[in-house]
Tab-separated table of N, CA and C in Angstrom:
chain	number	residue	atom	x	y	z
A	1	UNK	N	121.563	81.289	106.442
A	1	UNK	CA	120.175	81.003	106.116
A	1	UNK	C	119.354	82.269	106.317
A	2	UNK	N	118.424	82.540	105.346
A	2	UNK	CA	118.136	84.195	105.320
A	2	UNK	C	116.355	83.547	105.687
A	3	UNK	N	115.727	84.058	106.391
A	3	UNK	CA	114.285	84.072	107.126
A	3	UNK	C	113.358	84.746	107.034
A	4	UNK	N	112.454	84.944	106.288
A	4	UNK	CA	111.341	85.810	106.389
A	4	UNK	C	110.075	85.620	107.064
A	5	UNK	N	109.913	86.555	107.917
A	5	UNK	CA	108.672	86.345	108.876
A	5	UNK	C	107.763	87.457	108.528
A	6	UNK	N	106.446	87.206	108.164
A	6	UNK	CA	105.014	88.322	107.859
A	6	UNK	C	104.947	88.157	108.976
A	7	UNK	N	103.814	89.376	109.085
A	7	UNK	CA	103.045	89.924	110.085
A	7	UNK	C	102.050	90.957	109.735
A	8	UNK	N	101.149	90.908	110.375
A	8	UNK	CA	99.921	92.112	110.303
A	8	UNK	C	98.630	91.557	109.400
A	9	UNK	N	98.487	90.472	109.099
A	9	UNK	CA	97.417	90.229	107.671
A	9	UNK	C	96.278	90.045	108.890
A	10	UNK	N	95.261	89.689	108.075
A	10	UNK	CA	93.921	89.349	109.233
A	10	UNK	C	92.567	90.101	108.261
A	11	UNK	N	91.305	90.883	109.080
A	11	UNK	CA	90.151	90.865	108.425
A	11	UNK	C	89.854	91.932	108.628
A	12	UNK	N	89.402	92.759	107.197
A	12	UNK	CA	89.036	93.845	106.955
A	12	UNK	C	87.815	94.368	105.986
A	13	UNK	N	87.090	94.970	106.291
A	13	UNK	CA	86.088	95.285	105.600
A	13	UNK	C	86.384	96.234	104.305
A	14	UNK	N	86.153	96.021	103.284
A	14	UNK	CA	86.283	96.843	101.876
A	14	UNK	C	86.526	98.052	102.032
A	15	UNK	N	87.138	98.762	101.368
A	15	UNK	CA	87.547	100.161	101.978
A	15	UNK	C	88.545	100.319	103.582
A	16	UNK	N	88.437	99.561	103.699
A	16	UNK	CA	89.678	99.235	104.490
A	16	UNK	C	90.925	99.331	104.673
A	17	UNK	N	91.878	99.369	105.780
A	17	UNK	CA	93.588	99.534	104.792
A	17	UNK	C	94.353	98.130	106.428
A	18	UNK	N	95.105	97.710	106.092
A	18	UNK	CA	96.265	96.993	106.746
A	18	UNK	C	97.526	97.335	106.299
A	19	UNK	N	98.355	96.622	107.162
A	19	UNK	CA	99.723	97.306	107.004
A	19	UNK	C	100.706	95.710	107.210
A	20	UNK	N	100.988	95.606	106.142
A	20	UNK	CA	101.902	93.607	106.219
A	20	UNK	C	103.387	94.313	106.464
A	21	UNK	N	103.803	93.284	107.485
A	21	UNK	CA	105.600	93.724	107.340
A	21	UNK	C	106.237	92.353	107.331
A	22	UNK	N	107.550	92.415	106.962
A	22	UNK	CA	108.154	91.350	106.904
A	22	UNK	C	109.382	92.032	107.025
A	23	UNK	N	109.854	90.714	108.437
A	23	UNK	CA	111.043	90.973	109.089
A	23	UNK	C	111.853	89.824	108.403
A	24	UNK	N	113.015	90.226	108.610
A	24	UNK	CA	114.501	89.262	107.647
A	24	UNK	C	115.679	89.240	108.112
A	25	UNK	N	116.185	87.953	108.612
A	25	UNK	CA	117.377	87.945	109.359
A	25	UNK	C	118.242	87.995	108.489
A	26	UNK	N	119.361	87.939	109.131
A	26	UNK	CA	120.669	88.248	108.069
A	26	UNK	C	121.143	89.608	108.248
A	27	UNK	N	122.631	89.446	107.733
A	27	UNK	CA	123.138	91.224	107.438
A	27	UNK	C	123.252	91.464	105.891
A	28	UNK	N	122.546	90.583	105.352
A	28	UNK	CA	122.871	90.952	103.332
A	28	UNK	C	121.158	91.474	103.589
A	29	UNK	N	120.046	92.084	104.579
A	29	UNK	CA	119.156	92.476	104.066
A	29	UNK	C	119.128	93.415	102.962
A	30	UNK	N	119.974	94.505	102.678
A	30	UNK	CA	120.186	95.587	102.306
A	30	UNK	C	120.711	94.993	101.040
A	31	UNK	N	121.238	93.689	100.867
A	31	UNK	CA	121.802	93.563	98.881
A	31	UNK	C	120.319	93.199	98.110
A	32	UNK	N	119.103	92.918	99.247
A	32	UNK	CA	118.052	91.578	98.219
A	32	UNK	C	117.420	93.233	97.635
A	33	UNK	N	116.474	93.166	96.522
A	33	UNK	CA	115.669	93.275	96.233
A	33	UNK	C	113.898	92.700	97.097
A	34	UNK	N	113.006	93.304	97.083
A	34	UNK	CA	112.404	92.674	97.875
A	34	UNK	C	111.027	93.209	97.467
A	35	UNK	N	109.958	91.935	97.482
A	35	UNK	CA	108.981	91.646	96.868
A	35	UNK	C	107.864	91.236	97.850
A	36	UNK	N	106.486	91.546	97.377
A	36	UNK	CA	105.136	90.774	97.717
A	36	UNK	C	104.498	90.249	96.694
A	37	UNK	N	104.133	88.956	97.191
A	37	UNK	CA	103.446	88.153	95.733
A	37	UNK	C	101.933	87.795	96.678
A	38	UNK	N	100.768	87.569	95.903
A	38	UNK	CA	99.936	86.802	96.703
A	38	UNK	C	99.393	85.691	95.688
A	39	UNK	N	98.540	84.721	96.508
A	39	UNK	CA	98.121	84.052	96.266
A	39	UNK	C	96.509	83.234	96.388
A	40	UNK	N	95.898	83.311	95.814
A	40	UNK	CA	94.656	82.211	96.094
A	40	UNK	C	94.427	81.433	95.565
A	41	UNK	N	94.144	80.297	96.333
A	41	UNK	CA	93.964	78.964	96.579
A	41	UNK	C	93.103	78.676	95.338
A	42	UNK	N	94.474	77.439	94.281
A	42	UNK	CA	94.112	76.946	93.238
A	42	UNK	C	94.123	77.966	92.112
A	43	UNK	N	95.267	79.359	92.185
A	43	UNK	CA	95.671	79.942	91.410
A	43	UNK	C	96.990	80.048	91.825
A	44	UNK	N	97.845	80.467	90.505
A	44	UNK	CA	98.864	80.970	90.862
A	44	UNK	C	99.578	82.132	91.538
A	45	UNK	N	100.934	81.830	92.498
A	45	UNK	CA	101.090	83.535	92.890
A	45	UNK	C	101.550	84.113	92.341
A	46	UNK	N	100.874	85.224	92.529
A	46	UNK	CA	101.235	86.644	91.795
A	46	UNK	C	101.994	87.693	92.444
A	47	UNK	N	102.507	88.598	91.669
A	47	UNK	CA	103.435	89.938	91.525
A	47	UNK	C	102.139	90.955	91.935
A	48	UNK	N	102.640	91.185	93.192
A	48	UNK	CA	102.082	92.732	93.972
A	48	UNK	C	102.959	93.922	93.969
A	49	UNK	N	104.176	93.617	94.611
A	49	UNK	CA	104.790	95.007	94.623
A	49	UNK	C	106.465	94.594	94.793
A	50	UNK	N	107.285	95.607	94.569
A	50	UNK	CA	108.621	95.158	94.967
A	50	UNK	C	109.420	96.739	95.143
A	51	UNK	N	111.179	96.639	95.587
A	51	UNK	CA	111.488	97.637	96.102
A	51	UNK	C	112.918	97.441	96.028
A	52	UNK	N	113.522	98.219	95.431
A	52	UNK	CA	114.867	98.097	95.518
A	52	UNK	C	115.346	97.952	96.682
A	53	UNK	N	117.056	97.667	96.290
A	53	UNK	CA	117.677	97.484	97.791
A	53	UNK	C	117.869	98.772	98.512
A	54	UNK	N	117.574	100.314	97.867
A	54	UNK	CA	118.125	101.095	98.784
A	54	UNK	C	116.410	102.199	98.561
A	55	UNK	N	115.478	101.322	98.462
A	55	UNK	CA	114.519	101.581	98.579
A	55	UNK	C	114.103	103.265	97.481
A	56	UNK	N	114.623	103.031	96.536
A	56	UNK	CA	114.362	104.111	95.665
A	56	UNK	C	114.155	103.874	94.225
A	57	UNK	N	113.334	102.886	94.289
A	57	UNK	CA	112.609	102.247	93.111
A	57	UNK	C	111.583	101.704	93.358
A	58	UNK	N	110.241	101.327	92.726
A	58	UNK	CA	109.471	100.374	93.583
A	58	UNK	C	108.783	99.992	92.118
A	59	UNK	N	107.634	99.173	92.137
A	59	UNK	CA	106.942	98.673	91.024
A	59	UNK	C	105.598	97.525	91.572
A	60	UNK	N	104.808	97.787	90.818
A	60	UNK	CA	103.469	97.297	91.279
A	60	UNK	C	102.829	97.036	90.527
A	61	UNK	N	101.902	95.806	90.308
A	61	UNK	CA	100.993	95.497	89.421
A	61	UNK	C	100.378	96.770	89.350
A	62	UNK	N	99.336	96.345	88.476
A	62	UNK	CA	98.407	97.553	87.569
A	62	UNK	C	96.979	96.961	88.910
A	63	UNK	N	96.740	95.850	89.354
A	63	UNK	CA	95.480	95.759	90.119
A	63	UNK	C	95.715	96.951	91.504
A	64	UNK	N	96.953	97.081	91.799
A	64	UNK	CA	97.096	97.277	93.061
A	64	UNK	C	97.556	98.741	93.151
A	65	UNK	N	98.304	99.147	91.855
A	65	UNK	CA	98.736	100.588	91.550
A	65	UNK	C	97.913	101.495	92.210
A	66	UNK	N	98.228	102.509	92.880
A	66	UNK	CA	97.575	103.361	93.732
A	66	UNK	C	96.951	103.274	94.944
A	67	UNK	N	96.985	102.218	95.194
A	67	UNK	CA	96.030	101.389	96.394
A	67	UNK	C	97.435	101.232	97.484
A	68	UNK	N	98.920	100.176	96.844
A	68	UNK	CA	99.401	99.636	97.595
A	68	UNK	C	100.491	100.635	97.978
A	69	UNK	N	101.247	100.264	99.022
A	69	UNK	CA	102.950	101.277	98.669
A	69	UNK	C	103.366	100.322	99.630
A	70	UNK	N	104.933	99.756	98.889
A	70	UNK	CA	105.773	98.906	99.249
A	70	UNK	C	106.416	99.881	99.688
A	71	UNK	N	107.357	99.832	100.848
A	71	UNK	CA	108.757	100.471	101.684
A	71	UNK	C	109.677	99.731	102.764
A	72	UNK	N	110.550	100.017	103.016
A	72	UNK	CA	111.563	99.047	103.674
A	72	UNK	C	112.569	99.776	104.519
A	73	UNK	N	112.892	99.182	105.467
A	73	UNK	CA	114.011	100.004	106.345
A	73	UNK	C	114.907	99.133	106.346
A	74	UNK	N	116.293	99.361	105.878
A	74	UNK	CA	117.499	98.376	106.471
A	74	UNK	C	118.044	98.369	107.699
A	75	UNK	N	117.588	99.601	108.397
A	75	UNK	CA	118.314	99.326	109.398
A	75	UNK	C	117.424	98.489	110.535
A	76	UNK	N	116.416	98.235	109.985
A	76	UNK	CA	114.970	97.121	110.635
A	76	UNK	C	115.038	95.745	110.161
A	77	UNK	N	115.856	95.579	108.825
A	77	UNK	CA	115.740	94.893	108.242
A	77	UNK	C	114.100	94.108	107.818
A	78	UNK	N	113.527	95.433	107.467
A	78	UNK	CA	111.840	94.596	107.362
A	78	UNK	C	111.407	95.657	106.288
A	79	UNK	N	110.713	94.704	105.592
A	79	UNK	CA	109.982	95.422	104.700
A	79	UNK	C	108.165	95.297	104.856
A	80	UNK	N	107.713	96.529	104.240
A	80	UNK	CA	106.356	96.978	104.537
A	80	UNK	C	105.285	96.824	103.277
A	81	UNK	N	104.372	96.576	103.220
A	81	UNK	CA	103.217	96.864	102.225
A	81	UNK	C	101.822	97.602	102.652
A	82	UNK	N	101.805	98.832	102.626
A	82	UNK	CA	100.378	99.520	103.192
A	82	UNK	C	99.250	99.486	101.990
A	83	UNK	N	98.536	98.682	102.634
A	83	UNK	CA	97.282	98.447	101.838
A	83	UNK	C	95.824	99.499	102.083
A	84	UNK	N	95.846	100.152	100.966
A	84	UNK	CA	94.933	100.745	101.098
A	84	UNK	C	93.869	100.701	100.427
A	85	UNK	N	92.321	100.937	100.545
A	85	UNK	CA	90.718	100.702	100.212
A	85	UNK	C	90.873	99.709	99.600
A	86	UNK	N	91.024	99.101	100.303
A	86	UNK	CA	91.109	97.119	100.096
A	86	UNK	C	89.838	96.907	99.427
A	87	UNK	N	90.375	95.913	98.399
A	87	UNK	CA	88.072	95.140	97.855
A	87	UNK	C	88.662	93.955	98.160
A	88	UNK	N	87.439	93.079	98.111
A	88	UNK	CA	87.046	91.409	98.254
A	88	UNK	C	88.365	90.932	97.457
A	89	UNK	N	88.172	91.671	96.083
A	89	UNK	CA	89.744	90.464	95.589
A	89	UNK	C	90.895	90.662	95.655
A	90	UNK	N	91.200	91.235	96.926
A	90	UNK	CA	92.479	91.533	97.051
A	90	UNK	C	92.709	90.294	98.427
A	91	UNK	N	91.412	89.821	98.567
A	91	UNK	CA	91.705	88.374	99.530
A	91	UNK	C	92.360	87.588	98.987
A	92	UNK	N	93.558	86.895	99.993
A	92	UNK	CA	94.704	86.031	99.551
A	92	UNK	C	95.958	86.091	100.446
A	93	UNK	N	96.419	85.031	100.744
A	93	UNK	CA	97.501	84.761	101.541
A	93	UNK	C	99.105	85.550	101.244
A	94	UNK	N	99.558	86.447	101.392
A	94	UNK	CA	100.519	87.398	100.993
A	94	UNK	C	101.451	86.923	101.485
A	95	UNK	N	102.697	86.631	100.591
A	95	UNK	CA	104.192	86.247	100.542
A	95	UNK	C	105.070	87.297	100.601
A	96	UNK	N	106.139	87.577	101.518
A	96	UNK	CA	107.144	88.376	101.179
A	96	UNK	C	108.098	87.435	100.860
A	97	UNK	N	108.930	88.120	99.320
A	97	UNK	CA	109.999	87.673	99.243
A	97	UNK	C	111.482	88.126	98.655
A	98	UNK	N	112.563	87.505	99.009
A	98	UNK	CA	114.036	88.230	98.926
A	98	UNK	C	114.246	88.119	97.220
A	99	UNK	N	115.021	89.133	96.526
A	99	UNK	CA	115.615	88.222	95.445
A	99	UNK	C	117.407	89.151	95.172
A	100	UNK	N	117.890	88.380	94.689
A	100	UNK	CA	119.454	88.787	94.702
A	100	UNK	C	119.443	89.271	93.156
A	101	UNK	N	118.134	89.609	92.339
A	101	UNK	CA	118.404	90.110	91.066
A	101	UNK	C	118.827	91.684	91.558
A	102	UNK	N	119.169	93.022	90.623
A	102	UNK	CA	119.744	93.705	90.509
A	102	UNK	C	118.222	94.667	90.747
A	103	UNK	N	117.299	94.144	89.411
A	103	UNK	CA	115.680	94.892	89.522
A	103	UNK	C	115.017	94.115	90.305
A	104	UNK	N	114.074	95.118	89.666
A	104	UNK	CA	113.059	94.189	90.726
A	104	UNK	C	112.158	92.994	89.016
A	105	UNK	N	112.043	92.285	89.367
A	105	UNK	CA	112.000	91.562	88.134
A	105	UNK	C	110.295	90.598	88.560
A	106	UNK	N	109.470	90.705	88.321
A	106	UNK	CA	107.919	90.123	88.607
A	106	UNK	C	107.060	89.039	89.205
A	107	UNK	N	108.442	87.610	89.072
A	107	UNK	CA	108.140	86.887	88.258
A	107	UNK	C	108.493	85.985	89.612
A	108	UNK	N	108.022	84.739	90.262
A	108	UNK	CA	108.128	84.147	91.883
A	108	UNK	C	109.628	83.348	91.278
A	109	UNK	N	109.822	82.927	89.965
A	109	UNK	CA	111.374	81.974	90.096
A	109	UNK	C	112.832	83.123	90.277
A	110	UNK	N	112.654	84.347	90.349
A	110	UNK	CA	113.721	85.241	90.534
A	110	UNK	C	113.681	85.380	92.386
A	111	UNK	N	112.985	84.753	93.029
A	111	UNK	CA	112.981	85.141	94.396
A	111	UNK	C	113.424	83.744	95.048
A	112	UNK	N	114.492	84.021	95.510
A	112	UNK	CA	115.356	82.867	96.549
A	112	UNK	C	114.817	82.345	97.846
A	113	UNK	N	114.392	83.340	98.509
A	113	UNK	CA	114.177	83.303	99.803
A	113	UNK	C	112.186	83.928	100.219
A	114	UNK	N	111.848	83.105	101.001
A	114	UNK	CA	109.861	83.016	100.857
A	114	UNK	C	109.994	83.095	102.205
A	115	UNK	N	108.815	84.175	102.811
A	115	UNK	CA	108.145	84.267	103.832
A	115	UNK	C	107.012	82.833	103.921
A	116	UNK	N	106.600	82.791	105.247
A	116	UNK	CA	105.389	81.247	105.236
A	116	UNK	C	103.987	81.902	105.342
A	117	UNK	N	104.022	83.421	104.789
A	117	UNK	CA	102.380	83.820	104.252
A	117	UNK	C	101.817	84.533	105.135
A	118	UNK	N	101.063	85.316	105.207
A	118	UNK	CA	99.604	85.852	105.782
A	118	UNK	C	98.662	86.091	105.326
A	119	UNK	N	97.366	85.964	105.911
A	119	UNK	CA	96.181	85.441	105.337
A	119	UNK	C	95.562	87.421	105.528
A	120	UNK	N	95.163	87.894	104.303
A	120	UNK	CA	93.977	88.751	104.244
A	120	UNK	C	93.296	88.239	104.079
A	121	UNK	N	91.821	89.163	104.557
A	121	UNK	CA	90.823	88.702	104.058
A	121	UNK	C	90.019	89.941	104.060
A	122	UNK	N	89.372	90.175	103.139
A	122	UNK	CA	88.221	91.925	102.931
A	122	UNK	C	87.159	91.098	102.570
A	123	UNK	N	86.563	91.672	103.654
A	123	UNK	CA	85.094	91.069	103.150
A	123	UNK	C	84.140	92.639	102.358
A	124	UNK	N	83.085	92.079	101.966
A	124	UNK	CA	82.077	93.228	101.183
A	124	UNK	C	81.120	93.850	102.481
């Protein structure tokens, strides 16, 4: 059974930066592919960032391009998202998640395995 636990979300003023990690039990950390999606309430979640398994690929929406940087350590088995000059709509409960595709592929039905969320919030 593979586990994902966030950490680090909470409240930040615009221009702001946080740092989300997500820790992952198991010894297949190093086969997933691995992703952040977020979400707000009464929309669907979305594709933030993702990272190959040997961390030498990455890919990011176009909202977040330049702002975010996904990275990962296997031998931590945790992966990272540094958020930087955060605005208001980047408020939303942030998912890390595993996927056993090959890419990194966008899309929340390619991801097997779901973190239980952390809440940003940037205020103005």
């Amino acid at each position: 059974q593979v586990q994902l636990v966030e950490s680090g979300g909470g409240w930040v003023q615009a221009g702001g930066s946080l740092r989300l990690s997500c820790a992952v039990s198991g010894r297949a950390f190093g086969t997933y592919v691995m992703g952040w999606f977020r979400q707000v309430s009464g929309k669907e979640r979305e594709f933030v960032a993702g990272v190959t398994q040997n961390g030498g690929r990455t890919r990011y929406s176009d909202s977040v391009k330049g702002r975010f940087t996904i990275s990962r350590d296997n031998a931590k088995n945790t992966v990272y998202l540094q958020m930087n000059s955060l605005k208001p709509e980047d408020t939303a409960v942030y998912y890390c998640a595993a996927s056993r595709a090959v890419v990194i592929i966008p899309t929340t039905n390619m991801y097997a395995f779901w973190g239980q969320g952390t809440q940003v919030t940037v205020s103005s």
